[in-house]
Amino acid sequence: MPARRMTVADYVAAELAAWDVACVFGVPGDAVIPLLEALRQNRRPRFIAARHEGAAALMASAYAKLSGQLAACCSDAGPGAVQMLNGVYDAAMDRVPLLVITGGLPTAKTATHWPQDANLDLVYTDATVFNHTLAAAGQATRILPAALRGAWERSGPARVGLPVDLQREELADAKPTGKPGYLQEEPTPDARDVDAALHLLRTAMKPVILVGRGARAAREAVLALAEALDAPIVATLPGLGAVPAEHRHYCGVLGEAGTQAAADVLGAADVALVVGSTWWQPAFVPRGLKVIQVDTRRAHLGMTFPVEVDLAGPAETVVSALRDGIRPQARDSWHAFWERARATWHAELQEADAAAQGRGAGPGTRVGGRGGAAGRGGRAAEGVHPAALMTVLSGVLDPEAVICVDTGQHTYWFGRYFFPDRQTVLVSGHWRTVGFALPAAIGAALAAPRRPVVALAGDGGLGMTLMEFTTAVRERLPIVVICCNDGRFAEEEELQDRAGVEPFGTRFVNPDFAAFAEAAGGVGIRVERVRDLEPALERALRVDGPVLVDVRVAQVTYPRPEPVAHRDPWAARTETETREAATGTPSDEIGRYGDPRQEGHGRGHPGATGRQPRREPVTRRLWGRGRQPERV
């Protein structure tokens, strides 16, 4: 019996379902009417109608980041497709698989200056790993599977353009193929590369482990390896929660949105094991650092930084193999160095925790300089201190929660003062678009419906995508949106002030965000004092529906970590050097917690040297105030 005849639109919907694509995010338009009808009749994938095409693509990108599965977004021709490009770039820069479907004018109207005509093949060239517009209906059964394979194999967006007249044409003997089995195969590192990595780790004087988003599955293996190497662990911002923050080897987040402890230990290291990350900030990287990279996708190896040894494979498998090949070693002076750095960070956390309890002003509270937002001359700021907000959030948030963090100065406060357990953090990593958090939270809530989802946004970013709150209301998604409201683009204002110019164009007038949430059909909560913050967040997390918590935050200066490049420009790599082979030049390890260069190659178990492993000091744990148990 011949296969049922179907239109191109029917085939697209059926192929996506065969590939287990669960959701298509988009905005309706006349150039995708046949496709939307096919999705409605097929009922798989589910179509999620957004209020803006750029937000729809951010939803799809976040869905893919969280689930590890391919997601899809679609738009109308011309303006809709161009507006969707911002979210597509987020997926491209963070290397997540995404199918992008753009509607098109009837083929006879192309290149005739017809309204909404655009050369989308050209527009999407830089943001995609596959990019093609159908010229004939019969191409669909070849082009769409190729696009889906390309998105998965090359970890990026693949675009298919569908002229509206071709969507209605019938296909003879069309049959969905589904995902090929070979795409599920995981790579295996070469045994010689594993041996080379083990040699570097065994002979390292100052090893450090950098964990990213891809290290989450290797949590226990990473901790065991850190114990054996006597090495500190630092995390990227997307890697927050990959290891528990209370672990005695954890020194916080690396980078601008990070801790001074992480900057100092990486700045003094000689070997770095990078697990599941392509995140790299050259100013924090010392010269001569030898890098071992572990990633399950070969395309990520050496993509953003030079690598001495690359190991392709699942993080848990590879790191476990490295742990099995390492005999415990004591590195006494290196241990003392990073432990003092960690203690300094914990003192900062205690200061922020005291501010959250109303017993202190919080780190960086006084603002000076010509652009001092809390008043020129350095007077104390009013409102909830951002560091206090992050420590309270640490205490009330479920360990299984997903946190979607927007781009802005609140991102820095979060990375430095949020004390994670097992939470998953989603950010616009390499693209760093403002307005990410709310659309990302919608995508995350659909990808993981049983996990609490929080969007952490500045008022500037939230203003860009605020109407997507109504999308969450329509879909009945229990997300909590926390708005850090200080009436300004804080990061841009501070950068202008540091440049010695008068802050300009950074202030705006906000609506009543809590009232907007109520008017949209959700729940709005306003917080102006630190003592009201914890009960407000507790209440928000209990609501079965969208909640917007408008927090009036203090206008304070973020205490930026000092990278190795600021202490000695010759000690850090330049942007060019990060893309070249490692030079082997000795680094100038300059630190504030002692000189780690006196380290010898310790042998045997730490107990053999007479130094017993110390438990971390019992400090005021941030878990104790909320729903999480007390931890030591």
XYZ file of C-alpha atoms in Angstrom:
632
model
C 0.000 0.000 0.000
C 1.479 3.379 -0.931
C 2.335 5.776 1.877
C -0.249 8.415 2.732
C 0.261 11.590 0.752
C 1.100 14.554 2.931
C 1.958 18.182 2.405
C 5.356 19.654 3.143
C 3.918 21.184 6.340
C 2.552 17.782 7.406
C 5.915 16.202 6.743
C 7.770 18.832 8.794
C 5.480 18.268 11.781
C 5.799 14.485 11.478
C 9.593 14.579 11.145
C 9.953 16.785 14.207
C 7.774 14.362 16.173
C 9.896 11.445 14.940
C 12.977 13.255 16.253
C 11.263 13.661 19.660
C 11.173 17.435 19.402
C 8.695 18.263 22.156
C 8.073 21.981 21.596
C 8.133 24.517 18.796
C 8.320 28.099 20.100
C 7.215 30.901 17.809
C 4.872 33.688 16.799
C 2.052 33.082 14.287
C 2.238 34.743 10.877
C 0.753 34.402 7.422
C 3.908 32.741 6.059
C 3.634 29.813 8.529
C -0.137 29.228 8.552
C 0.134 25.784 6.859
C 2.835 24.707 9.316
C 0.803 25.839 12.330
C -2.216 23.934 11.046
C -0.095 20.798 10.654
C 1.184 21.182 14.216
C -2.379 21.662 15.482
C -3.642 18.556 13.759
C -0.600 16.453 14.585
C -0.545 17.594 18.249
C 3.161 16.845 18.309
C 5.316 18.836 18.729
C 3.480 21.256 20.991
C 3.358 24.820 19.694
C 4.112 27.522 22.279
C 3.017 30.950 21.057
C 5.295 33.723 22.353
C 4.810 37.489 22.224
C 8.067 38.175 20.374
C 10.136 36.051 18.016
C 13.403 36.821 19.800
C 11.897 35.624 23.073
C 10.594 32.481 21.350
C 14.111 31.581 20.227
C 15.456 32.224 23.742
C 12.797 29.861 25.106
C 13.916 27.198 22.645
C 17.593 27.787 23.432
C 16.988 27.466 27.178
C 14.897 24.337 26.610
C 17.811 22.760 24.742
C 20.379 23.876 27.323
C 18.441 22.322 30.173
C 17.141 19.156 28.534
C 20.129 18.363 26.329
C 17.618 17.685 23.557
C 16.982 19.442 20.286
C 14.342 22.199 20.384
C 12.722 24.243 17.607
C 11.509 27.767 16.966
C 9.646 29.271 14.039
C 8.757 32.698 12.701
C 6.983 34.524 9.936
C 8.888 35.857 6.935
C 10.918 39.060 6.926
C 10.582 41.045 10.193
C 9.635 38.001 12.284
C 12.646 36.024 11.082
C 14.981 38.972 11.676
C 13.620 39.533 15.193
C 14.161 35.855 16.005
C 17.865 36.127 15.181
C 18.901 37.372 18.640
C 17.757 34.195 20.356
C 19.251 32.058 17.594
C 22.624 33.675 18.240
C 22.321 32.696 21.900
C 22.043 29.044 20.878
C 24.853 29.461 18.342
C 27.301 31.002 20.806
C 26.509 28.498 23.563
C 26.646 25.556 21.130
C 23.212 24.008 21.677
C 21.209 22.165 18.989
C 18.280 24.151 17.623
C 16.070 23.857 14.554
C 15.067 27.250 13.183
C 12.113 27.364 10.770
C 11.419 30.601 8.931
C 8.372 31.134 6.792
C 8.856 32.688 3.392
C 7.020 34.542 0.692
C 5.610 32.536 -2.222
C 8.513 31.542 -4.435
C 7.247 33.714 -7.297
C 7.504 36.808 -5.066
C 11.091 36.264 -3.948
C 13.515 39.084 -4.860
C 10.716 41.239 -6.337
C 10.740 43.871 -3.561
C 7.522 42.376 -2.261
C 6.581 43.424 1.298
C 8.529 41.538 3.977
C 10.948 40.032 1.491
C 14.428 39.429 2.901
C 17.405 37.314 1.945
C 17.239 35.098 5.012
C 19.889 32.747 3.670
C 22.275 35.673 3.962
C 20.868 36.994 7.252
C 21.292 33.645 9.024
C 24.667 32.668 7.571
C 26.789 33.541 10.594
C 24.387 32.166 13.227
C 23.797 28.669 11.863
C 25.590 25.408 11.172
C 23.109 24.612 8.361
C 21.163 27.182 6.386
C 18.929 26.571 3.372
C 15.615 27.713 1.898
C 13.564 25.171 -0.022
C 13.411 25.840 -3.759
C 11.034 22.945 -4.471
C 8.667 20.869 -2.352
C 10.500 17.634 -3.112
C 13.626 18.940 -1.363
C 11.914 18.788 2.035
C 12.609 15.096 2.674
C 16.325 15.661 2.059
C 16.825 19.141 3.492
C 14.979 18.783 6.811
C 16.752 15.569 7.960
C 20.087 17.099 6.932
C 19.303 20.201 9.002
C 18.320 18.129 12.040
C 21.454 16.007 11.786
C 23.604 19.090 11.356
C 22.122 20.785 14.431
C 22.777 17.693 16.543
C 26.201 16.733 15.205
C 27.625 20.250 15.161
C 25.845 21.574 18.280
C 24.241 24.671 16.866
C 21.211 26.165 15.133
C 20.178 24.812 11.735
C 17.780 26.896 9.670
C 15.276 25.731 7.056
C 13.302 28.306 5.084
C 9.796 27.239 4.013
C 8.102 29.373 1.345
C 4.409 29.410 2.162
C 3.300 28.026 -1.220
C 5.649 25.047 -0.873
C 4.278 24.243 2.574
C 0.919 23.425 0.923
C 2.298 21.202 -1.804
C 1.896 17.451 -1.510
C 4.791 15.028 -1.250
C 4.643 11.590 -2.809
C 5.807 8.685 -0.630
C 7.089 10.983 2.104
C 8.084 9.158 5.280
C 9.659 10.603 8.447
C 13.063 9.100 9.210
C 13.603 9.979 12.878
C 16.951 10.417 14.631
C 19.668 8.035 13.359
C 21.078 5.703 15.981
C 24.669 6.769 15.424
C 23.878 10.213 16.820
C 23.401 8.610 20.233
C 26.914 7.143 20.288
C 29.312 8.708 22.778
C 32.981 9.302 21.928
C 35.785 7.551 23.781
C 39.137 9.225 24.540
C 42.315 7.722 23.180
C 44.275 5.770 25.810
C 47.432 7.706 24.957
C 45.631 10.983 25.642
C 44.451 9.668 29.010
C 48.055 8.742 29.864
C 49.255 12.197 28.803
C 46.615 13.825 30.999
C 47.573 11.643 33.941
C 51.233 12.591 33.516
C 50.351 16.293 33.651
C 48.194 15.837 36.739
C 50.740 13.701 38.573
C 53.588 16.145 37.972
C 51.579 19.330 38.537
C 52.659 21.477 41.463
C 49.513 23.631 41.523
C 46.622 21.802 39.822
C 43.122 23.260 39.657
C 39.817 21.823 38.386
C 37.440 24.088 36.444
C 33.894 22.726 36.145
C 31.254 23.875 33.681
C 27.680 22.949 32.848
C 28.789 19.635 31.365
C 30.388 18.484 34.639
C 27.103 17.991 36.489
C 26.906 14.272 35.730
C 30.474 13.816 37.000
C 29.876 15.424 40.401
C 31.177 12.596 42.601
C 34.079 11.789 40.276
C 35.207 15.437 40.251
C 35.110 15.648 44.041
C 37.070 12.401 44.382
C 39.698 13.592 41.910
C 40.039 16.935 43.709
C 40.653 15.083 46.972
C 43.290 12.870 45.390
C 45.062 15.780 43.690
C 44.666 18.056 46.733
C 43.393 20.589 44.181
C 40.909 23.451 44.450
C 37.731 23.474 42.348
C 36.438 26.580 40.603
C 33.298 26.843 38.489
C 32.071 28.782 35.522
C 28.823 30.690 35.982
C 26.837 28.054 34.018
C 28.666 25.440 36.094
C 27.271 26.700 39.405
C 25.807 23.719 41.228
C 27.986 21.175 39.435
C 29.695 20.632 42.793
C 28.342 21.566 46.241
C 29.461 24.971 47.440
C 30.097 23.720 50.976
C 32.728 21.228 49.774
C 36.081 22.113 51.295
C 37.836 22.254 47.884
C 35.338 24.638 46.239
C 36.574 28.226 45.750
C 33.677 29.781 43.843
C 32.997 31.108 40.358
C 35.721 32.251 37.989
C 35.523 35.561 36.153
C 33.958 38.984 36.571
C 30.879 37.353 38.108
C 33.045 35.415 40.506
C 35.146 35.299 43.621
C 38.590 36.628 44.306
C 39.491 33.163 45.574
C 38.763 31.583 42.180
C 40.716 34.325 40.380
C 43.711 33.832 42.648
C 43.907 30.042 42.523
C 43.616 29.880 38.741
C 46.038 32.792 38.430
C 48.629 30.787 40.336
C 47.940 27.348 38.828
C 50.224 25.451 36.463
C 47.742 22.760 35.256
C 43.982 23.133 34.814
C 41.558 20.283 34.215
C 38.537 21.825 32.438
C 35.454 19.590 32.621
C 32.402 20.310 30.470
C 33.047 23.955 29.670
C 34.031 26.260 26.813
C 33.936 29.316 29.102
C 37.195 31.290 29.045
C 38.269 34.751 30.171
C 41.890 35.439 29.196
C 42.553 38.063 31.867
C 42.172 35.356 34.525
C 44.484 32.838 32.810
C 48.217 32.825 33.669
C 50.920 32.369 31.088
C 52.183 28.857 30.741
C 49.025 27.244 32.094
C 48.651 23.732 30.689
C 45.040 22.800 30.024
C 43.405 19.377 29.908
C 39.888 19.610 28.469
C 37.130 17.016 28.907
C 33.990 17.311 26.784
C 31.477 14.918 25.311
C 31.387 16.896 22.042
C 34.541 16.858 19.973
C 33.691 20.191 18.375
C 34.081 21.875 21.775
C 37.657 20.688 22.314
C 40.081 23.565 21.851
C 37.287 25.782 20.533
C 37.885 28.796 22.798
C 41.273 28.163 24.419
C 44.507 26.282 23.686
C 44.571 22.719 24.989
C 47.554 20.597 25.933
C 45.492 17.379 26.086
C 41.904 16.932 24.890
C 39.721 14.057 26.092
C 36.471 13.431 24.215
C 33.893 11.485 26.160
C 31.238 11.640 28.880
C 32.518 13.653 31.820
C 31.706 11.003 34.406
C 33.517 8.267 32.480
C 36.606 10.326 31.682
C 37.024 11.924 35.109
C 36.526 8.544 36.807
C 39.281 7.105 34.629
C 41.586 9.961 35.645
C 40.740 9.443 39.304
C 41.582 5.735 39.047
C 45.007 6.636 37.664
C 45.922 9.132 40.405
C 47.552 8.174 43.685
C 46.677 10.679 46.465
C 49.314 13.369 46.821
C 49.866 16.100 49.392
C 50.752 19.558 48.102
C 51.150 21.367 51.406
C 51.999 24.924 50.364
C 49.511 24.848 47.470
C 46.839 23.532 49.837
C 47.552 26.325 52.318
C 47.413 28.904 49.512
C 43.985 27.990 48.161
C 42.551 27.274 51.600
C 43.392 30.830 52.713
C 41.841 32.181 49.519
C 38.701 30.179 50.223
C 38.548 31.415 53.820
C 38.619 35.018 52.596
C 35.664 34.325 50.291
C 33.728 32.727 53.159
C 34.340 35.843 55.244
C 32.694 37.812 52.430
C 29.766 35.407 52.490
C 29.378 35.939 56.229
C 29.318 39.693 55.670
C 26.609 39.305 53.028
C 24.710 36.899 55.287
C 24.824 39.433 58.116
C 23.365 42.043 55.768
C 20.600 39.610 54.876
C 19.789 39.313 58.576
C 19.789 43.081 59.009
C 23.027 43.088 61.014
C 25.301 44.767 58.490
C 25.453 46.931 55.387
C 26.866 44.282 53.066
C 29.975 44.199 50.853
C 30.549 47.160 48.524
C 27.758 49.182 50.114
C 29.346 52.588 50.013
C 29.432 54.170 46.576
C 31.885 56.902 45.636
C 33.060 58.591 42.468
C 31.270 60.912 40.136
C 28.675 58.280 39.199
C 27.938 57.070 42.711
C 24.387 55.871 42.307
C 23.671 55.910 46.019
C 24.731 59.515 46.247
C 27.952 61.312 45.513
C 30.399 61.379 48.334
C 29.892 57.755 49.307
C 26.813 57.773 51.542
C 25.168 54.466 52.391
C 22.678 53.083 49.902
C 19.029 52.301 50.603
C 17.119 49.173 49.668
C 17.934 45.474 49.754
C 21.638 44.855 49.252
C 22.156 42.628 46.152
C 24.543 40.329 48.051
C 21.908 39.882 50.763
C 19.325 39.006 48.116
C 21.577 36.255 46.756
C 22.315 34.751 50.170
C 18.622 34.701 51.102
C 17.835 33.088 47.755
C 20.477 30.446 48.556
C 18.674 29.623 51.774
C 15.137 29.286 50.429
C 15.659 27.703 47.034
C 15.086 24.014 46.472
C 18.277 22.080 45.591
C 16.615 20.829 42.396
C 15.641 24.295 41.193
C 16.569 25.803 37.825
C 17.759 29.417 37.953
C 17.665 31.458 34.732
C 19.954 34.450 35.207
C 19.746 37.496 32.962
C 22.711 39.586 31.831
C 23.472 42.612 34.011
C 25.197 43.629 37.200
C 22.897 41.374 39.219
C 24.619 38.495 37.367
C 27.872 39.438 39.103
C 26.261 39.544 42.536
C 24.641 36.177 41.873
C 27.846 34.470 40.741
C 29.772 35.731 43.734
C 27.275 35.390 46.576
C 24.824 32.667 45.620
C 25.820 29.528 47.524
C 24.647 26.581 45.390
C 23.861 23.006 46.245
C 22.620 21.094 43.186
C 20.700 23.840 41.398
C 21.057 24.238 37.629
C 21.971 27.679 36.294
C 21.060 28.824 32.781
C 22.648 31.978 31.344
C 23.215 33.575 27.988
C 26.837 32.550 28.243
C 28.840 33.709 25.233
C 26.142 35.857 23.596
C 25.190 37.625 26.844
C 21.946 39.092 25.606
C 19.920 41.220 27.995
C 16.329 40.021 28.435
C 17.241 36.329 28.651
C 15.862 35.335 32.055
C 12.068 35.409 31.641
C 11.889 33.642 28.234
C 14.500 31.156 29.447
C 12.411 30.382 32.524
C 9.432 29.578 30.295
C 11.551 27.211 28.210
C 13.019 25.638 31.352
C 9.598 25.124 32.967
C 8.437 23.258 29.861
C 11.620 21.192 29.702
C 11.517 20.247 33.403
C 7.916 20.603 34.615
C 8.618 18.958 37.982
C 11.454 21.282 38.971
C 11.082 24.754 40.537
C 12.102 27.450 38.065
C 13.285 30.949 38.983
C 14.119 33.837 36.663
C 16.581 36.364 38.120
C 16.508 39.578 36.089
C 17.446 43.201 36.309
C 14.748 45.780 35.703
C 16.372 46.758 32.400
C 16.372 43.207 31.041
C 12.921 42.410 32.391
C 11.541 45.495 30.673
C 12.688 44.098 27.318
C 10.728 40.837 27.594
C 8.129 41.646 30.253
C 5.130 40.731 28.088
C 6.284 37.111 28.062
C 4.955 36.975 31.623
C 1.537 36.730 29.975
C 2.833 33.696 28.055
C 3.656 32.041 31.375
C 0.169 32.908 32.652
C -1.479 31.390 29.585
C 0.581 28.211 29.877
C 0.022 28.090 33.670
C 3.719 27.744 34.383
C 4.743 27.982 38.076
C 7.769 30.213 37.555
C 9.064 32.838 39.990
C 10.473 35.996 38.409
C 12.705 38.042 40.722
C 13.314 41.587 39.499
C 16.339 43.476 40.843
C 14.834 46.933 40.589
C 17.094 49.972 40.916
C 15.832 52.069 37.996
C 18.995 51.954 35.917
C 21.353 49.958 33.751
C 23.713 49.449 36.689
C 26.606 47.829 34.847
C 26.692 50.456 32.100
C 26.480 53.243 34.651
C 29.373 51.834 36.632
C 31.481 51.346 33.493
C 30.907 54.977 32.503
C 31.891 56.068 35.998
C 35.072 53.972 35.879
C 35.898 55.538 32.514
C 35.788 58.961 34.151
C 32.720 60.228 32.321
C 29.322 61.329 33.558
C 26.812 58.433 33.438
C 24.433 59.100 30.571
C 21.419 57.289 29.146
C 21.357 54.705 31.929
C 18.235 55.742 33.871
C 14.642 54.823 33.045
C 11.146 54.901 34.519
C 9.789 51.526 35.590
C 6.169 50.461 35.835
C 4.839 48.911 39.018
C 6.047 45.395 38.241
C 3.986 43.757 40.986
C 0.836 45.506 39.784
C 1.603 44.449 36.216
C 1.869 40.808 37.312
C -1.529 41.031 38.993
C -3.072 42.702 35.944
C -1.651 39.953 33.711
C -3.291 37.229 35.781
C -0.322 36.247 37.940
C 0.810 37.124 41.456
C 2.799 40.267 42.221
C 4.879 40.809 45.365
C 6.795 43.958 46.271
C 9.842 43.924 48.596
C 11.525 47.107 49.827
C 13.190 45.991 53.078
C 15.602 43.164 53.702
C 13.529 41.748 56.570
C 10.618 41.207 54.171
C 12.708 39.376 51.585
C 12.759 35.838 52.979
C 9.003 35.549 53.683
C 8.265 37.064 50.274
C 10.429 34.525 48.456
C 9.026 31.676 50.547
C 5.519 32.755 49.618
C 6.410 33.102 45.929
C 7.884 29.598 45.789
C 4.635 28.133 47.150
C 2.407 29.678 44.470
C 1.197 27.306 41.773
C 1.490 29.778 38.914
C 3.570 32.703 37.643
C 4.835 35.104 40.319
C 6.768 38.338 39.928
C 8.734 39.527 42.978
C 9.742 43.185 42.587
C 12.761 43.733 44.866
C 13.959 47.281 45.429
C 17.719 46.740 45.474
C 20.332 49.148 46.739
C 22.412 51.067 44.220
C 25.849 49.881 45.237
C 29.173 49.208 43.564
C 30.038 45.597 42.749
C 33.437 44.584 44.229
C 35.070 43.139 41.119
C 37.606 40.345 41.516
C 41.133 41.261 40.500
C 42.411 38.950 37.747
C 46.042 38.022 37.334
C 46.299 40.449 34.389
C 45.611 43.396 36.693
C 48.350 42.388 39.112
C 50.928 41.765 36.382
C 50.019 42.222 32.691
C 52.804 39.848 31.689
C 51.347 37.044 33.797
C 48.118 36.708 31.819
C 47.428 35.532 28.297
C 46.240 37.904 25.641
C 43.187 37.194 23.518
C 45.467 36.094 20.681
C 47.431 33.733 22.906
C 44.290 31.965 24.052
C 43.729 30.824 20.488
C 47.285 29.671 19.919
C 49.200 26.696 21.240
C 50.420 26.959 24.831
C 53.897 28.538 24.932
C 55.157 26.861 28.080
C 56.405 30.226 29.375
C 56.702 30.148 33.178
C 53.875 32.083 34.783
C 54.363 34.832 37.326
C 52.315 33.360 40.140
C 51.401 36.425 42.120
C 48.923 35.873 44.930
C 47.836 37.379 48.175
C 47.734 34.198 50.258
C 51.402 33.201 50.177
C 53.816 32.001 47.523
C 52.729 28.659 46.049
C 55.967 28.363 44.048
C 57.794 26.675 46.922
C 55.704 23.513 46.443
C 57.456 20.196 46.020
C 55.962 17.070 44.538
C 54.363 15.497 47.593
C 54.088 11.735 47.648
C 51.603 9.390 49.170
C 48.419 10.034 51.061
C 48.040 13.409 52.848
C 48.259 11.564 56.150
C 51.788 10.409 55.290
C 53.073 13.968 55.673
C 51.602 14.380 59.115
C 48.910 16.773 57.881
C 45.440 15.389 58.416
C 42.670 16.577 56.088
C 40.895 19.419 57.868
C 37.174 19.846 57.889
C 36.103 23.261 56.770
C 35.423 25.773 59.552
C 31.874 25.764 60.762
C 30.481 29.040 59.450
C 26.985 30.450 59.322
C 25.483 28.199 56.679
C 23.225 29.862 54.195
C 20.986 26.799 53.988
C 19.544 27.137 57.458
C 16.996 29.911 56.928
C 14.814 28.217 54.345
C 13.465 24.895 53.302
C 16.866 23.197 53.100
C 18.446 21.249 55.992
C 21.366 22.576 58.000
C 24.671 21.491 56.453
C 28.256 21.387 57.665
